[in-house]
Coordinates of N, CA and C in Angstrom, one line a residue:
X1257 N 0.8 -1.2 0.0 CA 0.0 0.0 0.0 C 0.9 1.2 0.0
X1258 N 0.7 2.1 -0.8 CA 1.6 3.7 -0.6 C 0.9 4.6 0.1
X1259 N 1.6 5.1 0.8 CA 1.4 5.9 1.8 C 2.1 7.2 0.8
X1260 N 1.2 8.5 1.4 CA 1.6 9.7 1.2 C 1.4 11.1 2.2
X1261 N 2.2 11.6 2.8 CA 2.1 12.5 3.6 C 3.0 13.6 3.4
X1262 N 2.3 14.5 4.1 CA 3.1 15.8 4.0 C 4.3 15.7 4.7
X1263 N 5.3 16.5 4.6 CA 6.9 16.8 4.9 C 7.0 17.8 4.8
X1264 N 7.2 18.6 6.1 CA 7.8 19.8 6.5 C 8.9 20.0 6.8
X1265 N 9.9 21.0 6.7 CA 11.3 21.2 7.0 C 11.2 22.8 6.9
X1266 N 12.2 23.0 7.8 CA 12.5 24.5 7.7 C 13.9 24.2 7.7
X1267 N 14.4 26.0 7.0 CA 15.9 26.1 7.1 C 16.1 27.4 6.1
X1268 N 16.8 28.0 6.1 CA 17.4 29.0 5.2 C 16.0 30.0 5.6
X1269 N 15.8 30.4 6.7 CA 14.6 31.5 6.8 C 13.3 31.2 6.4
X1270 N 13.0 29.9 6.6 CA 11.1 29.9 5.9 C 11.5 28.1 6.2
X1271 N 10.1 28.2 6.1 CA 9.1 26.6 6.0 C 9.2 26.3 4.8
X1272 N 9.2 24.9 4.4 CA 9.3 24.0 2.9 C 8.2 23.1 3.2
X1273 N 7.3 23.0 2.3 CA 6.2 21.8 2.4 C 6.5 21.0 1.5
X1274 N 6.8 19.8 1.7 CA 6.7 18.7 0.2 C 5.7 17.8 0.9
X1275 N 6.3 16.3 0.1 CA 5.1 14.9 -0.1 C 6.3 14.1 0.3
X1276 N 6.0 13.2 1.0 CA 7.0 11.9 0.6 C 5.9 11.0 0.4
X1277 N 6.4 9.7 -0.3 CA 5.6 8.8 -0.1 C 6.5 7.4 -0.4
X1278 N 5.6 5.9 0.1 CA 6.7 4.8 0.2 C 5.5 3.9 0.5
X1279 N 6.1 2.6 0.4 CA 5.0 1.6 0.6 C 5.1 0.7 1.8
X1280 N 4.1 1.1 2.8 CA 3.9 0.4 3.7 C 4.3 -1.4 4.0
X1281 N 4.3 -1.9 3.1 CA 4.2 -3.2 3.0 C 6.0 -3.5 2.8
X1282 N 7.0 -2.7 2.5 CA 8.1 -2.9 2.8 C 8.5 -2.8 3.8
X1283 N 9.5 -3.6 4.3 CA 10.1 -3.4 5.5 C 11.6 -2.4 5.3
X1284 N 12.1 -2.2 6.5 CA 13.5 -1.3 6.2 C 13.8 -0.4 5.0
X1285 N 15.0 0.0 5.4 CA 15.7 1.4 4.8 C 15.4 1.4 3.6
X1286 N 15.6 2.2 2.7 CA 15.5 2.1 1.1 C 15.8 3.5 0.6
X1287 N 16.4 3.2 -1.0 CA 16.6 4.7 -1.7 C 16.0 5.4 -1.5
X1288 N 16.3 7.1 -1.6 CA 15.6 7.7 -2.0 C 15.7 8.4 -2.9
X1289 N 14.6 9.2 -3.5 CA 14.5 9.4 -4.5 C 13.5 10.6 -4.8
X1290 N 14.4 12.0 -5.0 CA 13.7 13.5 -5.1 C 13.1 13.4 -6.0
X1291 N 12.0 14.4 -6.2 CA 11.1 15.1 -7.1 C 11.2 16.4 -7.1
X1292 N 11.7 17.2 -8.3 CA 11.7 18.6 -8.4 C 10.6 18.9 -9.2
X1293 N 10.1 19.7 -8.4 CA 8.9 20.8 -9.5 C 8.7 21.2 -10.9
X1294 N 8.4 21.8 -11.4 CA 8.1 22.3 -12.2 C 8.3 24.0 -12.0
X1295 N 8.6 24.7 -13.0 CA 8.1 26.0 -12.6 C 6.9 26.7 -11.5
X1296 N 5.5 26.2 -11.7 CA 4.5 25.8 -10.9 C 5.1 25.7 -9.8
X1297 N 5.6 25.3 -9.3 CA 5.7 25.0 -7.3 C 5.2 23.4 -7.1
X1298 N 5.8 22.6 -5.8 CA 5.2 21.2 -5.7 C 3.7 21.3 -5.9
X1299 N 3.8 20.3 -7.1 CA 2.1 19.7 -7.3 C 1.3 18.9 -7.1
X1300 N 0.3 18.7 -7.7 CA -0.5 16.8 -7.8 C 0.7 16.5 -8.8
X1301 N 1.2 16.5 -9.9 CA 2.0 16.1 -10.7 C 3.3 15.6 -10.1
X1302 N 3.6 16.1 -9.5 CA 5.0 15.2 -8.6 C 4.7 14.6 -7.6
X1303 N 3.4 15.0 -6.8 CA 3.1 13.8 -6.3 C 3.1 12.8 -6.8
X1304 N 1.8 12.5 -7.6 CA 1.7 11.1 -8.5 C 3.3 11.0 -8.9
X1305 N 4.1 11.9 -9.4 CA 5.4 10.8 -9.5 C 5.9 10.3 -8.5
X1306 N 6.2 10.6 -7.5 CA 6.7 10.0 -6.1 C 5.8 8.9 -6.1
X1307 N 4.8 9.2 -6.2 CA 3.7 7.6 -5.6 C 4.2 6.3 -6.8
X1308 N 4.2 6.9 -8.0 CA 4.9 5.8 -8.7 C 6.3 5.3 -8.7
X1309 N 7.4 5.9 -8.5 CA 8.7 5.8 -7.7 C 8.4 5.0 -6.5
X1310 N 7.4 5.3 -5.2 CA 7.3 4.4 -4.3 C 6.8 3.1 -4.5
X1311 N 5.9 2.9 -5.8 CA 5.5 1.5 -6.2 C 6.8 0.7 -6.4
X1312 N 7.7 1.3 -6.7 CA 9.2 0.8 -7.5 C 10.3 0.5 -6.3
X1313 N 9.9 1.0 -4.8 CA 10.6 0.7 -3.9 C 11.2 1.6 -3.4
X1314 N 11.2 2.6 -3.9 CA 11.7 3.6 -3.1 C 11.2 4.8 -2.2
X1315 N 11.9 5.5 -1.6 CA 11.5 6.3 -0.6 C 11.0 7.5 -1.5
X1316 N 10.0 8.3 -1.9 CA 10.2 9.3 -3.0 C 9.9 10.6 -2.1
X1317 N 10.4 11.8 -2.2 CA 10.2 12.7 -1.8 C 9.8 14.1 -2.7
X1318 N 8.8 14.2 -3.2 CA 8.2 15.5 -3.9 C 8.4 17.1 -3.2
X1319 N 10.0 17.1 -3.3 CA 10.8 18.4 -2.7 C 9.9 20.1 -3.1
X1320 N 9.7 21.3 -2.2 CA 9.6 22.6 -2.1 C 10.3 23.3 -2.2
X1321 N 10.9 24.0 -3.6 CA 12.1 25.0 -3.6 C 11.4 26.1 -3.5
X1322 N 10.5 26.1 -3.7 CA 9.9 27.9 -3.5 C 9.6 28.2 -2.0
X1323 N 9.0 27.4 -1.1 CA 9.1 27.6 0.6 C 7.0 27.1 0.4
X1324 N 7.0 27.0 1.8 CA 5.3 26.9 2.0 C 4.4 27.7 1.8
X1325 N 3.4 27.0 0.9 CA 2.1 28.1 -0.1 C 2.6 28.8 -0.8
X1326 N 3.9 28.7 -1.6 CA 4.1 29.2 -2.7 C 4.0 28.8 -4.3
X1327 N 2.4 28.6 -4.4 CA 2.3 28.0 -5.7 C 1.7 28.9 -6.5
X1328 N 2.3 28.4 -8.4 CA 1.9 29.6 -9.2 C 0.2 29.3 -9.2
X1329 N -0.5 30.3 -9.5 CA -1.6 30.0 -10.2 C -2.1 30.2 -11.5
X1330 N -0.8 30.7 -11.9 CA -1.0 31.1 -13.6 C 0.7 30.9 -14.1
X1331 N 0.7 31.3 -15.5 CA 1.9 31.5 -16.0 C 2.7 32.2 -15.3
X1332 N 1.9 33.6 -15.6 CA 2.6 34.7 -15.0 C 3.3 34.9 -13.4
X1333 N 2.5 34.2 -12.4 CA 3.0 33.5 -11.0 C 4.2 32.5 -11.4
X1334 N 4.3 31.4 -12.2 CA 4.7 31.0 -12.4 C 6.5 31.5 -12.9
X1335 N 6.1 32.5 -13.7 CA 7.6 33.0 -14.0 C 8.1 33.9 -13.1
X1336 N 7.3 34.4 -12.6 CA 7.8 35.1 -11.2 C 8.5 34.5 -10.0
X1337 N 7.9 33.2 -9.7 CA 8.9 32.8 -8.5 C 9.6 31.9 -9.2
X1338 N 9.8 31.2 -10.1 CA 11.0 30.6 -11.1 C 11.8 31.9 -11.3
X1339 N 12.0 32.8 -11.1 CA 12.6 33.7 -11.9 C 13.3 34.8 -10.7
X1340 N 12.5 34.6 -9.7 CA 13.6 34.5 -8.1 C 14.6 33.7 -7.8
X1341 N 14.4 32.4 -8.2 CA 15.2 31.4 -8.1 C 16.3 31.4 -8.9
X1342 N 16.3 31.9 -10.3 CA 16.9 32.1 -11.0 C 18.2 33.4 -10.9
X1343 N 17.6 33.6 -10.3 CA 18.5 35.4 -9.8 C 19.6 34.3 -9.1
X1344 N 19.0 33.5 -8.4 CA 20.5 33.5 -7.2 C 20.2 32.0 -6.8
X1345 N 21.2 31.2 -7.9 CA 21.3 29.8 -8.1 C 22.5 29.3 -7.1
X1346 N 22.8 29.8 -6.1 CA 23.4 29.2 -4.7 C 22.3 29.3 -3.8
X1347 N 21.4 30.3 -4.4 CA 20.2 30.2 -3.2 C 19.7 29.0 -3.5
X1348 N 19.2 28.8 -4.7 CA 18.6 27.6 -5.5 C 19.1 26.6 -5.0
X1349 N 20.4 26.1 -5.0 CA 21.3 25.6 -4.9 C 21.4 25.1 -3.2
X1350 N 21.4 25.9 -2.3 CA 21.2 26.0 -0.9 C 19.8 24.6 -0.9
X1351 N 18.7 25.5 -1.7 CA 17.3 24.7 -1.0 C 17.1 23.3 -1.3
X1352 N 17.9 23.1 -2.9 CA 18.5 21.7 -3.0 C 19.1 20.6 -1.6
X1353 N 20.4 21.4 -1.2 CA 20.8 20.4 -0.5 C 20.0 20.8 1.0
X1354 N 19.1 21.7 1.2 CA 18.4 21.3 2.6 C 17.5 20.0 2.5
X1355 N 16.6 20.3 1.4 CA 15.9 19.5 1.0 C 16.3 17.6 0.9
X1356 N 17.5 17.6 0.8 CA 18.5 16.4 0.8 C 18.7 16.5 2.1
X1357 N 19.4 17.4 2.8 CA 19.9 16.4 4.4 C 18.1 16.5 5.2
X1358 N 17.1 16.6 5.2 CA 15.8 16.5 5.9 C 15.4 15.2 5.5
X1359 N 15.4 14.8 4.2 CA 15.2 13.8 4.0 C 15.6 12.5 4.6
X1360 N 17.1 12.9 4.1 CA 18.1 12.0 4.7 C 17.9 11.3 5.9
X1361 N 17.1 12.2 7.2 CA 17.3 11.8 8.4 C 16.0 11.1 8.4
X1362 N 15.2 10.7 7.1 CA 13.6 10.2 7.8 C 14.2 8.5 8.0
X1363 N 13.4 7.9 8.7 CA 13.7 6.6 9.2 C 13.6 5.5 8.6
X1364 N 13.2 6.0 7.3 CA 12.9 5.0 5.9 C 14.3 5.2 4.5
X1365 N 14.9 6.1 5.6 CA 15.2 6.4 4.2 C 17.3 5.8 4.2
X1366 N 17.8 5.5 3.1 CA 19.0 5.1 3.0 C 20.0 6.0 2.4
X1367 N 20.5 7.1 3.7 CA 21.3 7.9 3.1 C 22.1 7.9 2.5
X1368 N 22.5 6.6 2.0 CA 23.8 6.4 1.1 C 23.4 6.2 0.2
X1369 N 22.2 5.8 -0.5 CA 21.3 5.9 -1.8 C 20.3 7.0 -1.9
X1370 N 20.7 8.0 -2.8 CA 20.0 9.4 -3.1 C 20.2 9.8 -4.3
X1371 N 19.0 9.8 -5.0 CA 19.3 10.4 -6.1 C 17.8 11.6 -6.4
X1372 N 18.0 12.0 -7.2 CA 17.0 13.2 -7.8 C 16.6 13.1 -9.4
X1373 N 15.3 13.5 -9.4 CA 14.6 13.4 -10.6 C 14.1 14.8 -10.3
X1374 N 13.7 15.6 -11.6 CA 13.3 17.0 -11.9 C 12.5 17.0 -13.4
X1375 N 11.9 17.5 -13.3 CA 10.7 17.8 -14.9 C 11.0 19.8 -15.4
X1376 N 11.3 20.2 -16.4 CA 11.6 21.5 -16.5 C 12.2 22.2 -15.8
X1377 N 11.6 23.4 -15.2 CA 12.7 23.9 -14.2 C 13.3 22.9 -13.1
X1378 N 12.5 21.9 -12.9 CA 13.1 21.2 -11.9 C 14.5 20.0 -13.1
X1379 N 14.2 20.2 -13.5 CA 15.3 19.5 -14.8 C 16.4 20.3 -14.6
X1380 N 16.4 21.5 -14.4 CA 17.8 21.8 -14.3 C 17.5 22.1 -12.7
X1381 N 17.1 22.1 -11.7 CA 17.4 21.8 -10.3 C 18.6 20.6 -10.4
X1382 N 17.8 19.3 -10.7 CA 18.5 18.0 -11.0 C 19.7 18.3 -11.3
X1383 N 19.9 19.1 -12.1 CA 21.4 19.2 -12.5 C 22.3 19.8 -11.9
X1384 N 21.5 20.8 -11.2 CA 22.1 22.1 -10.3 C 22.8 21.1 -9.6
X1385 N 21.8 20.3 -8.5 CA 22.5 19.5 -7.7 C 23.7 18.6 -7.9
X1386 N 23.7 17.7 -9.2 CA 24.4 16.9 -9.3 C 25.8 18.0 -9.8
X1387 N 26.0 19.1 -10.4 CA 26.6 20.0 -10.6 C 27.5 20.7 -9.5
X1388 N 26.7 20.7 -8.3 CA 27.3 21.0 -6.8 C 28.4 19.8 -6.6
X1389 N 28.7 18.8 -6.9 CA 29.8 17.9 -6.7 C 29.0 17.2 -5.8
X1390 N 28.5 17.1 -5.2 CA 27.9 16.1 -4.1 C 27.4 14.9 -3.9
X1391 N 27.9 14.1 -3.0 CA 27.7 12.6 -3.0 C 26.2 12.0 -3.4
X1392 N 25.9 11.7 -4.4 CA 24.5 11.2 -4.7 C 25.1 10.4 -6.0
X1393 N 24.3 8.9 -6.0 CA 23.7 8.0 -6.9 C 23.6 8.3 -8.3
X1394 N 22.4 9.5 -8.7 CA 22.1 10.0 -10.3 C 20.9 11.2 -9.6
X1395 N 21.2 11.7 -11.3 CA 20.5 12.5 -11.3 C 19.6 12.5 -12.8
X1396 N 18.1 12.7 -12.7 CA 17.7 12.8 -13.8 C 17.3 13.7 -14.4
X1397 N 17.2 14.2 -15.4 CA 16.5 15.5 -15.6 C 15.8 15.5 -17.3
X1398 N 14.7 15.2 -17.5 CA 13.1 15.6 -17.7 C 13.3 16.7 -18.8
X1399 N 13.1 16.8 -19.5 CA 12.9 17.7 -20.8 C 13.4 19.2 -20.0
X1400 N 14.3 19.5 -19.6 CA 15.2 20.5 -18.2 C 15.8 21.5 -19.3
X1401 N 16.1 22.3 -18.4 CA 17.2 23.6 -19.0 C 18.0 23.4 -18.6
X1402 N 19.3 23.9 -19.6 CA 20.5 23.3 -19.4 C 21.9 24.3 -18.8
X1403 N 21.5 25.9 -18.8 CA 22.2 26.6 -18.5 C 22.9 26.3 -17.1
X1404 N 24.4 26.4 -17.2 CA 25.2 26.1 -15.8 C 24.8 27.1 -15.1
X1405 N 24.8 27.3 -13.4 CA 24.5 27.8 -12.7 C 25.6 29.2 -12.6
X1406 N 26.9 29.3 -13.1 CA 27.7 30.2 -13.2 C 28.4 30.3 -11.8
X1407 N 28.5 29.2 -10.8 CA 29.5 29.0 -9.7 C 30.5 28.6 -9.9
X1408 N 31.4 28.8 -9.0 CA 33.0 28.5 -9.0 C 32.8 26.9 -8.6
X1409 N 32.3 25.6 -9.7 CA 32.2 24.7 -8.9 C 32.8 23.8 -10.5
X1410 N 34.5 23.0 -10.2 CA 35.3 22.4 -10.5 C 35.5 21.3 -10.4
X1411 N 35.2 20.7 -9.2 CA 35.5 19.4 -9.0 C 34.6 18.4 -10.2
X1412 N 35.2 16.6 -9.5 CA 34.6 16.1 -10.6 C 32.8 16.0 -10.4
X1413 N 32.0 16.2 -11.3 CA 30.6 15.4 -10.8 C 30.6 13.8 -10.4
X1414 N 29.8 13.5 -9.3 CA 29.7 12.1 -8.7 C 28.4 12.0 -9.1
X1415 N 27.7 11.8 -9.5 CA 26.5 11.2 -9.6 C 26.7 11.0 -11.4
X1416 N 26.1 10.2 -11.3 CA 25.7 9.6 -13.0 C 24.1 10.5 -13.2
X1417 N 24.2 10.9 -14.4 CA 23.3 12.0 -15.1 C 22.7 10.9 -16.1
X1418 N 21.6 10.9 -16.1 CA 20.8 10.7 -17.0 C 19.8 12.1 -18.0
X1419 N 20.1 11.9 -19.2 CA 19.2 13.7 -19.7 C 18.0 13.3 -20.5
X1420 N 16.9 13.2 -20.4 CA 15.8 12.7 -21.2 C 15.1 14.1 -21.5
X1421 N 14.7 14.2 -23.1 CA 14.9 15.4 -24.2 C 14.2 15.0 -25.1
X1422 N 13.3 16.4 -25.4 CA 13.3 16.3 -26.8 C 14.1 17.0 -27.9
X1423 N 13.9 16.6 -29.1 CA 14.8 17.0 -29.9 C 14.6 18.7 -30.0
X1424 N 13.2 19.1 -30.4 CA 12.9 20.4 -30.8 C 11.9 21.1 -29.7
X1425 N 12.8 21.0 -28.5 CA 12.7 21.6 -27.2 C 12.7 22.7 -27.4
X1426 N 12.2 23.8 -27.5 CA 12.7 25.0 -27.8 C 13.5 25.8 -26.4
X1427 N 13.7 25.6 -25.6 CA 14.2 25.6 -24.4 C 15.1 25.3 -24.0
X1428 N 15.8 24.1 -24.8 CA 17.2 23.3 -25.0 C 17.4 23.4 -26.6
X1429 N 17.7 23.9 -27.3 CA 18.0 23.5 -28.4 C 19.3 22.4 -28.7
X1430 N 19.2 22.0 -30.1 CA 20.3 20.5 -29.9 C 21.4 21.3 -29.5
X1431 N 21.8 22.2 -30.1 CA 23.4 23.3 -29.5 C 23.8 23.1 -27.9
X1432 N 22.5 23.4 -27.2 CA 22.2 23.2 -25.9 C 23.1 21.9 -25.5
X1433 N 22.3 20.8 -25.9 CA 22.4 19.3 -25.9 C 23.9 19.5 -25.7
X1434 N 24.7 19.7 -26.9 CA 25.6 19.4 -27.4 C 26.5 20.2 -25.9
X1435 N 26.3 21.3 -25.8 CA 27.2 22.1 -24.8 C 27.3 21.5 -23.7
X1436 N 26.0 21.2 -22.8 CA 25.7 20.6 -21.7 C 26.8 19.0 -22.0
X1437 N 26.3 18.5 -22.8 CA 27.5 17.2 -23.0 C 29.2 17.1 -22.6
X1438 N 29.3 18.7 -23.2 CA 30.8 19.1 -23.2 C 31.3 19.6 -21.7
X1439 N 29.8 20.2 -20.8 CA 30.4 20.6 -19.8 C 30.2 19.6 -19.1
X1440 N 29.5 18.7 -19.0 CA 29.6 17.2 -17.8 C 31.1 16.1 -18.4
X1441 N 31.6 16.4 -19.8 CA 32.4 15.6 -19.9 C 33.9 16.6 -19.3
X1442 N 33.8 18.0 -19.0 CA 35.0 18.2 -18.3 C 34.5 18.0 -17.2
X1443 N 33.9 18.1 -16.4 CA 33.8 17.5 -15.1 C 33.5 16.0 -14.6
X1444 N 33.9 15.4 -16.0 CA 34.8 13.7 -15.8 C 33.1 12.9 -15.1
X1445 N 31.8 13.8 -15.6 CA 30.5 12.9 -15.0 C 30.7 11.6 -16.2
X1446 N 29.8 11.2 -15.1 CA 29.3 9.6 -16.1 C 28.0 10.1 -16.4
X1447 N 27.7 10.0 -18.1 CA 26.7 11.0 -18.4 C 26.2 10.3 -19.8
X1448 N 24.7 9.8 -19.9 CA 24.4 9.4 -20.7 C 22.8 10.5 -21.4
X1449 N 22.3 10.3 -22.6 CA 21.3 11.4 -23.1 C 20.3 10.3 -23.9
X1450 N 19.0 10.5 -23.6 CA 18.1 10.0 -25.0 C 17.3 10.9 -24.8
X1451 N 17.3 10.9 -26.6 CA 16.7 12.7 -27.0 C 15.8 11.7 -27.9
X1452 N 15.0 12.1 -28.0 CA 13.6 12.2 -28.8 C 13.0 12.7 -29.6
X1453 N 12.9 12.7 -31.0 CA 12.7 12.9 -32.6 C 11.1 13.4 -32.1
X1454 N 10.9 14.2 -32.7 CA 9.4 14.9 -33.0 C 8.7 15.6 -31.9
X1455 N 9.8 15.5 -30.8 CA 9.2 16.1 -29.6 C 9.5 17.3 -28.6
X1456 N 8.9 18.1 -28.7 CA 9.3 19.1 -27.8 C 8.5 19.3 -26.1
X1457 N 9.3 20.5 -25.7 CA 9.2 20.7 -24.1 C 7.7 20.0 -23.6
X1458 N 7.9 19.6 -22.5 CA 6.9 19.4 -21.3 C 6.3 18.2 -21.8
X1459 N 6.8 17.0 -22.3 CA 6.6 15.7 -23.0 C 5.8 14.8 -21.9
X1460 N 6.3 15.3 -20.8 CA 5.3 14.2 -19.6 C 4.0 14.3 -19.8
X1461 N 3.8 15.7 -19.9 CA 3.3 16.4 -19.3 C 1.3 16.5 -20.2
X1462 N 0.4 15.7 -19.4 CA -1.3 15.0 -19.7 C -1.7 16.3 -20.1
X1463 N -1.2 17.7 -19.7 CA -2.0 18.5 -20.0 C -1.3 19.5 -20.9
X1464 N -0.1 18.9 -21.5 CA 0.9 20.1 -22.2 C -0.1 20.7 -23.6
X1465 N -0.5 21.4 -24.1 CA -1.3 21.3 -25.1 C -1.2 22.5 -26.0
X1466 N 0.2 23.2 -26.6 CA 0.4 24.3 -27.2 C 1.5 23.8 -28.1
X1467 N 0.9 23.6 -28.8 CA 2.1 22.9 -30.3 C 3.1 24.5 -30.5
X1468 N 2.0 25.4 -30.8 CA 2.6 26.3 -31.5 C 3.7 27.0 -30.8
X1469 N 3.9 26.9 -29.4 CA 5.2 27.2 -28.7 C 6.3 25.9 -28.3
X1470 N 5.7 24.7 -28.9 CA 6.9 24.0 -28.9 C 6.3 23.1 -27.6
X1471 N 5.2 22.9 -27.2 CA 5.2 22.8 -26.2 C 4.0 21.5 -26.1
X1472 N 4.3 20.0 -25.9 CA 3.2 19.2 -26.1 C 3.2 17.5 -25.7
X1473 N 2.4 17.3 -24.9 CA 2.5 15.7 -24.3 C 2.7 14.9 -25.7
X1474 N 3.4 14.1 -25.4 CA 4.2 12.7 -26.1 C 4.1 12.1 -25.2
X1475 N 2.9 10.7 -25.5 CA 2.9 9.6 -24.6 C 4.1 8.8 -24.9
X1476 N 4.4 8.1 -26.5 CA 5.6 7.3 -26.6 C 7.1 8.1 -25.9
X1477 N 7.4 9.4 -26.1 CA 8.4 10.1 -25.2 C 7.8 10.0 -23.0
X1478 N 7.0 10.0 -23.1 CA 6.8 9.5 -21.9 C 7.2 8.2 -21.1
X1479 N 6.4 7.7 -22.1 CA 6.6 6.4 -21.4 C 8.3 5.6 -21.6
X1480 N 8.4 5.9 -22.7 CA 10.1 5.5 -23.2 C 11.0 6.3 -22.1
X1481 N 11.3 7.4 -21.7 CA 11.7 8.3 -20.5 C 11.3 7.9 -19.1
X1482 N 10.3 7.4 -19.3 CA 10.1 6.8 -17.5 C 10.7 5.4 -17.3
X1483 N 10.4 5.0 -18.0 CA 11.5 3.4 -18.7 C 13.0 3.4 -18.4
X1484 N 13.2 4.6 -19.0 CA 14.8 4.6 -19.1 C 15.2 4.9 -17.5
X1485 N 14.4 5.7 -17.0 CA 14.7 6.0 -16.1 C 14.8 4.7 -14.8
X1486 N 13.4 4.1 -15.3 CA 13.5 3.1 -13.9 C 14.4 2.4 -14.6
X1487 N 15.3 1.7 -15.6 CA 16.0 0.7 -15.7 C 17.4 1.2 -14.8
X1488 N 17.9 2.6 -15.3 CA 18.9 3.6 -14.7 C 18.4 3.2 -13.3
X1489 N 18.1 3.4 -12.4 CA 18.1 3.6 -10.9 C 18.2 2.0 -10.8
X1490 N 17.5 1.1 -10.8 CA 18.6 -0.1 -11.0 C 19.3 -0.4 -11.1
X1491 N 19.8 0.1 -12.1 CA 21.9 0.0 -12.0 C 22.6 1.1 -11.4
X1492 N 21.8 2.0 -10.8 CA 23.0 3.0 -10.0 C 23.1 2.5 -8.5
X1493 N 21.7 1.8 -7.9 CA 21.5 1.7 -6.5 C 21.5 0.1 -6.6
X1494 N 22.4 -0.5 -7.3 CA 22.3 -1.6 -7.2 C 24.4 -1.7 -7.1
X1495 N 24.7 -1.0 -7.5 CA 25.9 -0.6 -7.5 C 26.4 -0.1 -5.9

């Protein structure tokens, strides 16, 4: 049975509300396994992904980068508090790893297996993190933006990157692709990409529904990308 409850944490000056969820019927510790947002703020949409993550065995946690009751209600909300975060990607960056050590300490959870999944802006969260050098498993990132965060951050990446894409992303263009490749291969990550022909941004996504900005659910990109993904967390947390 999956269980789903609220998760609160404070830290950096405010309250964070997320979701965790996991299945009762397991016994002992287990991965875990982040959800980053969307532009929007935590949703029903990363809930249900956590709940399906926890069918899969793991601990899932549907993380709050924006802080408690901060959700868009429109676009316009929407690019507003993404676009706070964007100002100051060590702040970003900060709510990432609080969000990780809270977790860490829940009594389900196996701090030495952690990884992160992200959809759009949370796509490049995902990366931000694995980007910070920090001890985690993988990181996934969801039809994401690819821009580096612009920190003094050198070392090698530890986490294995997964990048699931479409091709005519308008958000990532292939250039993008291509760059992002070149900067995980100087930082010596283990880094693999499946990009997707005919498809552009927000591909998860039941309600994407604007062709004309590039922007539109792809079930076979769905389902192919949630695939890749659970085979990936298999071999990283099996390792």
């Amino acid at each position: 049975m999956i269980t789903t409850q609220e998760f609160s944490y404070k830290g950096l000056g405010q309250t964070f509300q997320g979701v965790i969820a996991y299945d009762e019927a397991q016994k002992g510790k287990r991965p875990v396994v982040m959800v980053s947002h969307t532009w929007v703020g935590q949703s029903q949409f990363e809930v249900e992904k956590a709940e399906a993550l926890a069918e899969q065995g793991y601990l899932a946690f549907a993380i709050d980068v924006y802080g408690q009751g901060k959700r868009a209600k429109d676009a316009t909300e929407a690019e507003e508090l993404m676009n706070e975060m964007l100002a100051d990607r060590q702040e970003l960056l900060n709510r990432l790893l609080l969000a990780m050590a809270e977790i860490k300490k829940h009594e389900l959870a196996d701090a030495a297996q952690v990884a992160i999944i992200g959809f759009c802006f949370g796509g490049k969260c995902a990366l931000d993190l694995a980007r910070s050098g920090v001890n985690i498993k993988g990181s996934v990132c969801f039809h994401g933006i690819f821009d580096p965060p612009g920190l003094e951050q050198e070392e090698d990446i530890k986490a294995r990157i997964l990048v699931l894409h479409g091709w005519e992303d308008p958000l990532a263009f292939p250039k993008d692709i291509v760059a992002l490749g070149y900067e995980l291969t100087e930082r010596n990550a283990i880094w693999e990409m499946d990009v997707f022909g005919h498809t552009g941004h927000a591909f998860t996504n039941p309600n994407a529904n604007a062709p004309d900005q590039g922007m539109m659910f792809n079930p076979l990109a769905n389902d192919r990308s949630w695939l890749r993904m659970t085979h990936f967390f298999k071999e990283i947390f099996a390792n």
